């Protein structure tokens, strides 16, 4: 089947893409660029560099602007899907949805209306298992957003390794943080993955903090390099 | 205990097995039980080795399994506990003469119990993902849960045969745990 992946550049949509690509053709990526930093539907940190990820994946990217207004965002997504159907003949959509009934149900409704199959291969996945699989498969996961105590700016820009995984386990035990940032605790950006034909090198970045426990890593320069 | 998880996913598409079957097996594993995933159109080998069965849901708008009831006639011949989820519940209903009628429900909805049952005794929030529901009645079945859209839970009056239209593996894993504890 020809599929579109709803792509945020983070670990969830990248792993969903990896799973889908085993048996299906990934015809395009769809990214919603939201002017609302607290979009209900679409993760926003790292969004400006998704074009580089698309280049690394060698998959066309449909990028749609949205004001990020709750529910109105979905009309914008529908426009993107219609474009994907028209330009790439997609028959289904893949998402990296894990627990959010809000996200998942809205995308299911849109897919039903457009007669598209809807795949959510990470649905209800065990967090520990997911993190282990990401590391085993050599996904390079950089933290580009934090929004939870006790995470502070030293967590921004960190690449998740086995050591960081252990720190996350301790944070989960002590503070009930999600190991995979499912509660919005952190957002990620993938610089390399098994599906990437090239990889991304982050050349420069700066940390922008709103509060002591909330901020983003703004990537200011990044390049696509050979693996 | 060994649980047979009957996958109603069309063509056993791996992405949908991940979505509709794995969340169920995750709950089973967490409670320390053994399971085997069985495609719905496959003969159940070593039937007697299974203690219970769970029929999974299937993707929205897909009725491939519902169109092949010949693969589910074993349900009427066994007294082993069975829980049907969404499409699984529809199939149990179809086997006993309930009708499938159109009803689209996607997302979070409240469901209330209207009769004693092993799973819940007060209103619960559930995750719904279907385009059809069951209607009608059968003398062997009680409706134990409903909402404004209709029947949400059925139970056989003599055997441990249950069906829920919502997806407990998403918001109500305790329902599956209670089924495992029956």
Tab-separated table of C-alpha atoms in Angstrom:
chain	number	residue	atom	x	y	z
A	1	UNK	CA	0.000	0.000	0.000
A	2	UNK	CA	1.167	3.562	-0.645
A	3	UNK	CA	1.194	5.421	2.641
A	4	UNK	CA	1.730	8.915	3.988
A	5	UNK	CA	3.363	9.330	7.365
A	6	UNK	CA	2.201	12.151	9.618
A	7	UNK	CA	5.685	13.301	10.416
A	8	UNK	CA	6.850	15.521	13.264
A	9	UNK	CA	10.526	14.682	13.055
A	10	UNK	CA	10.489	13.090	16.490
A	11	UNK	CA	11.062	9.547	17.652
A	12	UNK	CA	7.417	8.467	17.494
A	13	UNK	CA	6.686	9.308	13.885
A	14	UNK	CA	10.114	8.068	12.825
A	15	UNK	CA	9.643	4.705	14.483
A	16	UNK	CA	6.146	4.397	13.035
A	17	UNK	CA	7.655	5.133	9.607
A	18	UNK	CA	10.337	2.495	10.177
A	19	UNK	CA	7.668	-0.115	10.985
A	20	UNK	CA	5.452	0.855	8.068
A	21	UNK	CA	8.310	0.879	5.570
A	22	UNK	CA	8.946	-2.841	6.134
A	23	UNK	CA	5.917	-3.863	4.099
A	24	UNK	CA	4.627	-0.712	2.458
A	25	UNK	CA	5.781	2.103	0.213
A	26	UNK	CA	6.092	5.395	2.086
A	27	UNK	CA	4.976	7.743	-0.657
A	28	UNK	CA	5.292	10.981	1.272
A	29	UNK	CA	5.637	12.674	4.637
A	30	UNK	CA	3.103	15.184	5.875
A	31	UNK	CA	4.216	17.848	8.303
A	32	UNK	CA	1.987	20.471	9.821
A	33	UNK	CA	3.847	23.667	10.631
A	34	UNK	CA	1.914	25.203	13.468
A	35	UNK	CA	2.257	28.816	14.486
A	36	UNK	CA	0.829	27.742	17.845
A	37	UNK	CA	3.689	26.458	20.028
A	38	UNK	CA	1.154	24.591	22.157
A	39	UNK	CA	-0.675	22.937	19.310
A	40	UNK	CA	-3.131	20.278	20.442
A	41	UNK	CA	-2.288	18.042	17.542
A	42	UNK	CA	1.154	18.762	16.167
A	43	UNK	CA	4.492	18.819	17.939
A	44	UNK	CA	6.449	21.955	17.015
A	45	UNK	CA	10.119	22.028	18.167
A	46	UNK	CA	12.565	21.068	15.394
A	47	UNK	CA	9.877	21.636	12.764
A	48	UNK	CA	12.040	23.953	10.649
A	49	UNK	CA	14.567	21.194	10.025
A	50	UNK	CA	12.186	18.499	8.866
A	51	UNK	CA	13.176	19.231	5.288
A	52	UNK	CA	16.628	17.858	6.104
A	53	UNK	CA	15.066	14.716	7.556
A	54	UNK	CA	12.994	14.276	4.397
A	55	UNK	CA	16.196	14.575	2.396
A	56	UNK	CA	17.874	11.951	4.579
A	57	UNK	CA	14.877	9.651	4.129
A	58	UNK	CA	14.682	10.446	0.421
A	59	UNK	CA	10.907	10.777	0.750
A	60	UNK	CA	8.905	13.773	-0.543
A	61	UNK	CA	7.532	16.132	2.071
A	62	UNK	CA	4.193	17.917	2.078
A	63	UNK	CA	4.374	20.803	4.474
A	64	UNK	CA	1.197	22.635	5.422
A	65	UNK	CA	0.905	25.771	7.534
A	66	UNK	CA	-1.685	25.833	10.249
A	67	UNK	CA	-2.628	28.459	12.802
A	68	UNK	CA	-2.834	25.611	15.275
A	69	UNK	CA	-6.302	26.544	16.416
A	70	UNK	CA	-7.934	23.626	18.167
A	71	UNK	CA	-10.128	21.589	15.810
A	72	UNK	CA	-9.437	24.025	12.932
A	73	UNK	CA	-6.027	22.347	12.623
A	74	UNK	CA	-7.863	19.285	11.399
A	75	UNK	CA	-9.215	21.081	8.338
A	76	UNK	CA	-5.632	21.962	7.503
A	77	UNK	CA	-4.622	18.328	7.920
A	78	UNK	CA	-7.432	17.285	5.611
A	79	UNK	CA	-6.091	19.659	2.952
A	80	UNK	CA	-2.675	18.036	3.303
A	81	UNK	CA	-4.114	14.540	2.964
A	82	UNK	CA	-6.070	15.509	-0.145
A	83	UNK	CA	-2.836	16.815	-1.608
A	84	UNK	CA	-1.110	13.535	-0.741
A	85	UNK	CA	-3.891	11.558	-2.406
A	86	UNK	CA	-3.739	13.733	-5.516
A	87	UNK	CA	0.047	14.002	-5.822
A	88	UNK	CA	1.168	10.621	-4.523
A	89	UNK	CA	-1.838	8.319	-4.682
A	90	UNK	CA	-1.723	7.444	-0.999
A	91	UNK	CA	-4.122	4.794	0.253
A	92	UNK	CA	-3.426	5.119	3.936
A	93	UNK	CA	-1.885	7.161	6.701
A	94	UNK	CA	0.580	6.196	9.418
A	95	UNK	CA	0.831	8.036	12.715
A	96	UNK	CA	3.104	7.755	15.724
A	97	UNK	CA	0.159	8.080	18.134
A	98	UNK	CA	0.771	6.187	21.354
A	99	UNK	CA	-1.767	7.141	24.030
A	100	UNK	CA	-3.586	10.256	22.907
A	101	UNK	CA	-7.212	9.384	22.254
A	102	UNK	CA	-7.642	13.047	21.225
A	103	UNK	CA	-5.085	12.850	18.410
A	104	UNK	CA	-5.877	9.342	17.340
A	105	UNK	CA	-9.643	9.689	17.152
A	106	UNK	CA	-9.456	12.879	15.130
A	107	UNK	CA	-7.119	11.365	12.570
A	108	UNK	CA	-9.266	8.229	12.404
A	109	UNK	CA	-12.317	10.388	11.605
A	110	UNK	CA	-10.519	12.246	8.844
A	111	UNK	CA	-9.218	9.003	7.339
A	112	UNK	CA	-12.682	7.463	7.438
A	113	UNK	CA	-14.089	10.479	5.621
A	114	UNK	CA	-11.395	10.255	2.936
A	115	UNK	CA	-11.558	6.453	2.667
A	116	UNK	CA	-7.951	6.097	3.788
A	117	UNK	CA	-6.632	3.252	5.907
A	118	UNK	CA	-5.285	4.471	9.225
A	119	UNK	CA	-2.316	2.793	10.908
A	120	UNK	CA	-1.127	3.507	14.443
A	121	UNK	CA	1.547	0.864	15.026
A	122	UNK	CA	2.760	2.375	18.307
A	123	UNK	CA	-0.711	2.412	19.861
A	124	UNK	CA	-0.490	1.684	23.589
A	125	UNK	CA	3.096	0.474	23.207
A	126	UNK	CA	4.969	-0.307	26.406
A	127	UNK	CA	7.269	2.642	27.118
A	128	UNK	CA	10.263	0.628	28.244
A	129	UNK	CA	9.988	-1.708	25.289
A	130	UNK	CA	9.693	1.255	22.908
A	131	UNK	CA	12.755	3.018	24.286
A	132	UNK	CA	14.757	-0.209	24.180
A	133	UNK	CA	13.754	-0.822	20.569
A	134	UNK	CA	14.733	2.709	19.559
A	135	UNK	CA	18.181	2.268	21.042
A	136	UNK	CA	18.635	-1.273	19.712
A	137	UNK	CA	17.777	-0.101	16.215
A	138	UNK	CA	20.224	2.779	16.545
A	139	UNK	CA	17.862	5.732	16.326
A	140	UNK	CA	19.744	8.923	17.216
A	141	UNK	CA	17.326	10.888	19.386
A	142	UNK	CA	18.139	14.470	20.351
A	143	UNK	CA	16.030	16.245	22.968
A	144	UNK	CA	14.799	19.535	21.513
A	145	UNK	CA	12.067	20.508	23.968
A	146	UNK	CA	11.358	20.121	27.683
A	147	UNK	CA	8.241	21.048	29.639
A	148	UNK	CA	8.347	19.319	32.992
A	149	UNK	CA	9.913	19.469	36.424
A	150	UNK	CA	12.629	18.413	37.182
A	151	UNK	CA	14.027	18.604	33.617
A	152	UNK	CA	16.229	21.657	33.126
A	153	UNK	CA	18.168	23.173	30.261
A	154	UNK	CA	21.060	20.724	30.582
A	155	UNK	CA	18.648	18.120	29.204
A	156	UNK	CA	18.217	20.074	25.967
A	157	UNK	CA	20.498	18.916	23.170
A	158	UNK	CA	21.124	15.581	24.897
A	159	UNK	CA	21.172	12.465	22.694
A	160	UNK	CA	19.408	9.533	24.336
A	161	UNK	CA	21.878	6.746	25.087
A	162	UNK	CA	21.752	3.799	27.503
A	163	UNK	CA	23.063	6.102	30.243
A	164	UNK	CA	20.350	8.685	29.586
A	165	UNK	CA	17.804	5.863	29.506
A	166	UNK	CA	18.886	4.949	33.059
A	167	UNK	CA	18.442	8.590	34.131
A	168	UNK	CA	14.973	8.570	32.584
A	169	UNK	CA	14.089	5.429	34.536
A	170	UNK	CA	15.120	7.156	37.774
A	171	UNK	CA	13.051	10.216	36.878
A	172	UNK	CA	10.100	7.971	36.151
A	173	UNK	CA	10.443	6.251	39.534
A	174	UNK	CA	10.828	9.467	41.484
A	175	UNK	CA	8.622	11.897	39.560
A	176	UNK	CA	6.365	9.668	37.437
A	177	UNK	CA	7.756	11.152	34.224
A	178	UNK	CA	6.987	9.266	31.053
A	179	UNK	CA	10.090	7.478	29.755
A	180	UNK	CA	9.174	8.568	26.258
A	181	UNK	CA	7.811	12.028	27.019
A	182	UNK	CA	4.278	10.929	26.344
A	183	UNK	CA	2.899	13.485	28.795
A	184	UNK	CA	4.666	16.308	26.933
A	185	UNK	CA	7.674	16.171	29.273
A	186	UNK	CA	10.097	16.312	26.354
A	187	UNK	CA	10.150	16.430	22.547
A	188	UNK	CA	12.700	14.801	20.311
A	189	UNK	CA	14.341	15.244	16.903
A	190	UNK	CA	15.865	12.322	15.003
A	191	UNK	CA	19.233	12.885	13.357
A	192	UNK	CA	19.761	9.323	12.201
A	193	UNK	CA	17.709	6.156	11.868
A	194	UNK	CA	17.797	2.823	10.011
A	195	UNK	CA	15.510	4.402	7.414
A	196	UNK	CA	17.811	7.398	6.870
A	197	UNK	CA	20.044	7.147	3.782
A	198	UNK	CA	22.059	10.083	5.082
A	199	UNK	CA	22.197	11.675	8.517
A	200	UNK	CA	21.959	15.109	10.069
A	201	UNK	CA	24.752	16.920	11.801
A	202	UNK	CA	23.598	19.720	14.113
A	203	UNK	CA	26.252	22.408	13.679
A	204	UNK	CA	24.942	25.058	16.053
A	205	UNK	CA	22.001	25.625	18.355
A	206	UNK	CA	20.860	27.740	21.251
A	207	UNK	CA	18.635	27.073	24.246
A	208	UNK	CA	15.562	29.247	24.758
A	209	UNK	CA	13.991	28.792	28.160
A	210	UNK	CA	10.498	30.038	29.139
A	211	UNK	CA	10.910	28.852	32.726
A	212	UNK	CA	13.518	26.828	34.552
A	213	UNK	CA	11.774	23.605	33.446
A	214	UNK	CA	10.399	24.613	30.049
A	215	UNK	CA	12.306	25.483	26.910
A	216	UNK	CA	13.430	24.484	23.455
A	217	UNK	CA	16.656	23.809	21.636
A	218	UNK	CA	16.649	26.075	18.607
A	219	UNK	CA	18.751	24.509	15.899
A	220	UNK	CA	20.395	27.387	14.019
A	221	UNK	CA	22.535	25.409	11.600
A	222	UNK	CA	22.409	21.767	10.519
A	223	UNK	CA	23.681	19.810	7.537
A	224	UNK	CA	22.937	16.561	5.813
A	225	UNK	CA	26.056	14.389	5.801
A	226	UNK	CA	26.921	10.955	4.516
A	227	UNK	CA	26.530	7.988	6.860
B	1	UNK	CA	-2.974	-19.669	32.305
B	2	UNK	CA	-2.920	-19.652	28.500
B	3	UNK	CA	-5.012	-17.165	26.560
B	4	UNK	CA	-5.868	-17.490	22.897
B	5	UNK	CA	-5.967	-14.006	21.340
B	6	UNK	CA	-7.946	-14.258	18.133
B	7	UNK	CA	-6.701	-11.586	15.757
B	8	UNK	CA	-9.506	-10.151	13.628
B	9	UNK	CA	-7.083	-7.932	11.752
B	10	UNK	CA	-7.473	-8.216	7.954
B	11	UNK	CA	-4.692	-10.077	6.160
B	12	UNK	CA	-2.921	-10.100	9.545
B	13	UNK	CA	-1.412	-6.770	8.521
B	14	UNK	CA	1.482	-6.318	11.017
B	15	UNK	CA	0.807	-2.618	11.590
B	16	UNK	CA	-2.765	-3.434	12.624
B	17	UNK	CA	-1.681	-6.386	14.744
B	18	UNK	CA	0.515	-3.848	16.577
B	19	UNK	CA	-2.493	-1.565	16.982
B	20	UNK	CA	-5.355	-3.938	17.798
B	21	UNK	CA	-3.765	-7.089	19.182
B	22	UNK	CA	-0.524	-6.052	20.910
B	23	UNK	CA	-2.234	-3.784	23.462
B	24	UNK	CA	-4.261	-6.828	24.570
B	25	UNK	CA	-1.256	-9.139	24.768
B	26	UNK	CA	0.613	-6.449	26.716
B	27	UNK	CA	-2.065	-6.616	29.435
B	28	UNK	CA	-2.028	-10.414	29.436
B	29	UNK	CA	1.773	-10.489	29.792
B	30	UNK	CA	1.713	-7.905	32.553
B	31	UNK	CA	-0.508	-10.238	34.581
B	32	UNK	CA	1.971	-13.048	34.049
B	33	UNK	CA	-0.078	-15.206	31.695
B	34	UNK	CA	0.900	-16.983	28.521
B	35	UNK	CA	-0.783	-16.113	25.229
B	36	UNK	CA	-0.847	-17.137	21.609
B	37	UNK	CA	-2.038	-14.888	18.795
B	38	UNK	CA	-4.232	-16.861	16.393
B	39	UNK	CA	-5.395	-15.410	13.065
B	40	UNK	CA	-9.172	-15.692	12.985
B	41	UNK	CA	-9.189	-17.841	9.847
B	42	UNK	CA	-6.745	-20.382	11.243
B	43	UNK	CA	-7.806	-23.590	12.945
B	44	UNK	CA	-7.044	-23.369	16.659
B	45	UNK	CA	-4.465	-26.088	17.259
B	46	UNK	CA	-4.506	-27.711	20.710
B	47	UNK	CA	-7.797	-26.017	21.542
B	48	UNK	CA	-7.966	-27.683	24.963
B	49	UNK	CA	-4.643	-26.159	25.993
B	50	UNK	CA	-6.252	-22.701	26.090
B	51	UNK	CA	-8.026	-21.514	29.215
B	52	UNK	CA	-9.722	-18.462	27.748
B	53	UNK	CA	-10.032	-16.508	24.506
B	54	UNK	CA	-10.121	-12.828	23.622
B	55	UNK	CA	-11.315	-11.678	20.198
B	56	UNK	CA	-9.542	-8.473	19.164
B	57	UNK	CA	-11.011	-5.437	17.479
B	58	UNK	CA	-10.308	-4.599	13.861
B	59	UNK	CA	-9.654	-1.420	11.839
B	60	UNK	CA	-12.396	1.123	11.391
B	61	UNK	CA	-14.807	0.247	8.651
B	62	UNK	CA	-13.302	-3.189	8.034
B	63	UNK	CA	-15.630	-6.172	8.154
B	64	UNK	CA	-13.509	-8.892	6.639
B	65	UNK	CA	-13.775	-11.132	9.715
B	66	UNK	CA	-17.482	-10.326	10.167
B	67	UNK	CA	-18.080	-11.648	6.655
B	68	UNK	CA	-16.636	-15.049	7.518
B	69	UNK	CA	-18.645	-16.286	10.474
B	70	UNK	CA	-17.775	-19.870	9.527
B	71	UNK	CA	-14.449	-19.313	11.282
B	72	UNK	CA	-16.159	-18.514	14.567
B	73	UNK	CA	-18.709	-21.324	14.965
B	74	UNK	CA	-16.430	-22.855	17.630
B	75	UNK	CA	-17.570	-20.054	19.927
B	76	UNK	CA	-21.025	-21.640	20.179
B	77	UNK	CA	-19.528	-25.057	20.948
B	78	UNK	CA	-17.296	-24.196	23.889
B	79	UNK	CA	-17.888	-23.189	27.491
B	80	UNK	CA	-14.412	-21.671	27.826
B	81	UNK	CA	-14.550	-17.977	28.779
B	82	UNK	CA	-14.494	-15.647	25.791
B	83	UNK	CA	-14.339	-11.847	25.632
B	84	UNK	CA	-15.089	-10.162	22.304
B	85	UNK	CA	-13.814	-6.611	21.814
B	86	UNK	CA	-15.529	-4.328	19.298
B	87	UNK	CA	-15.499	-6.403	16.079
B	88	UNK	CA	-15.139	-9.416	18.369
B	89	UNK	CA	-18.338	-8.410	20.141
B	90	UNK	CA	-20.068	-7.826	16.810
B	91	UNK	CA	-19.125	-11.336	15.690
B	92	UNK	CA	-20.469	-12.878	18.903
B	93	UNK	CA	-23.653	-10.896	18.339
B	94	UNK	CA	-23.915	-12.016	14.717
B	95	UNK	CA	-23.455	-15.667	15.724
B	96	UNK	CA	-26.482	-15.372	17.997
B	97	UNK	CA	-28.741	-13.509	15.619
B	98	UNK	CA	-28.138	-9.901	16.651
B	99	UNK	CA	-28.101	-7.511	13.708
B	100	UNK	CA	-25.325	-5.189	12.643
B	101	UNK	CA	-26.578	-1.658	12.096
B	102	UNK	CA	-24.780	1.547	11.220
B	103	UNK	CA	-23.442	3.629	14.100
B	104	UNK	CA	-20.256	5.628	13.853
B	105	UNK	CA	-18.531	6.249	17.146
B	106	UNK	CA	-14.899	7.380	17.301
B	107	UNK	CA	-13.217	8.696	20.421
B	108	UNK	CA	-14.065	8.911	24.100
B	109	UNK	CA	-17.623	8.133	25.204
B	110	UNK	CA	-19.193	7.245	28.534
B	111	UNK	CA	-20.770	3.842	29.033
B	112	UNK	CA	-22.918	2.817	31.962
B	113	UNK	CA	-23.711	-0.599	33.360
B	114	UNK	CA	-27.392	-1.526	33.373
B	115	UNK	CA	-27.031	-5.006	34.816
B	116	UNK	CA	-24.679	-6.872	37.125
B	117	UNK	CA	-21.520	-7.900	35.355
B	118	UNK	CA	-17.972	-8.881	36.293
B	119	UNK	CA	-16.331	-5.776	34.842
B	120	UNK	CA	-17.682	-2.451	36.077
B	121	UNK	CA	-20.423	-1.181	38.321
B	122	UNK	CA	-20.401	2.528	37.571
B	123	UNK	CA	-20.216	4.732	34.508
B	124	UNK	CA	-16.843	4.589	32.766
B	125	UNK	CA	-15.147	6.570	30.020
B	126	UNK	CA	-14.285	4.336	27.094
B	127	UNK	CA	-12.513	4.522	23.736
B	128	UNK	CA	-14.800	3.788	20.823
B	129	UNK	CA	-13.765	3.007	17.270
B	130	UNK	CA	-16.546	1.535	15.171
B	131	UNK	CA	-18.974	2.204	12.354
B	132	UNK	CA	-21.501	-0.471	13.331
B	133	UNK	CA	-23.195	-1.653	16.488
B	134	UNK	CA	-25.374	-4.633	17.311
B	135	UNK	CA	-29.123	-4.396	17.788
B	136	UNK	CA	-31.828	-6.878	18.661
B	137	UNK	CA	-31.880	-9.541	21.320
B	138	UNK	CA	-31.343	-13.215	22.052
B	139	UNK	CA	-32.859	-15.178	24.927
B	140	UNK	CA	-29.452	-16.418	26.083
B	141	UNK	CA	-27.951	-12.935	26.358
B	142	UNK	CA	-28.334	-9.979	28.688
B	143	UNK	CA	-27.296	-6.473	27.797
B	144	UNK	CA	-25.162	-5.321	30.712
B	145	UNK	CA	-23.937	-1.966	29.423
B	146	UNK	CA	-25.201	0.741	27.139
B	147	UNK	CA	-24.951	4.380	26.217
B	148	UNK	CA	-27.044	6.816	24.184
B	149	UNK	CA	-26.018	4.998	21.012
B	150	UNK	CA	-27.178	1.596	22.176
B	151	UNK	CA	-25.759	-1.733	23.310
B	152	UNK	CA	-22.214	-1.562	24.643
B	153	UNK	CA	-21.890	-4.818	26.576
B	154	UNK	CA	-23.498	-8.266	26.336
B	155	UNK	CA	-23.099	-11.382	28.437
B	156	UNK	CA	-24.349	-14.927	28.013
B	157	UNK	CA	-26.603	-15.931	30.865
B	158	UNK	CA	-25.022	-19.340	31.415
B	159	UNK	CA	-21.468	-19.267	30.114
B	160	UNK	CA	-18.609	-16.775	30.431
B	161	UNK	CA	-19.212	-15.347	26.965
B	162	UNK	CA	-18.943	-11.558	26.891
B	163	UNK	CA	-18.718	-8.795	24.359
B	164	UNK	CA	-17.944	-5.090	24.692
B	165	UNK	CA	-18.275	-2.657	21.821
B	166	UNK	CA	-15.598	-0.301	23.142
B	167	UNK	CA	-11.856	-0.951	23.366
B	168	UNK	CA	-10.980	-1.701	27.017
B	169	UNK	CA	-7.316	-2.213	26.138
B	170	UNK	CA	-7.105	1.568	25.580
B	171	UNK	CA	-8.813	3.167	28.591
B	172	UNK	CA	-10.049	0.282	30.748
B	173	UNK	CA	-7.374	-2.413	31.021
B	174	UNK	CA	-8.879	-3.505	34.350
B	175	UNK	CA	-11.791	-4.960	32.402
B	176	UNK	CA	-9.419	-7.314	30.607
B	177	UNK	CA	-7.673	-8.066	33.910
B	178	UNK	CA	-11.024	-8.942	35.483
B	179	UNK	CA	-11.815	-11.203	32.571
B	180	UNK	CA	-8.477	-12.942	33.097
B	181	UNK	CA	-9.340	-13.354	36.784
B	182	UNK	CA	-12.764	-14.929	36.178
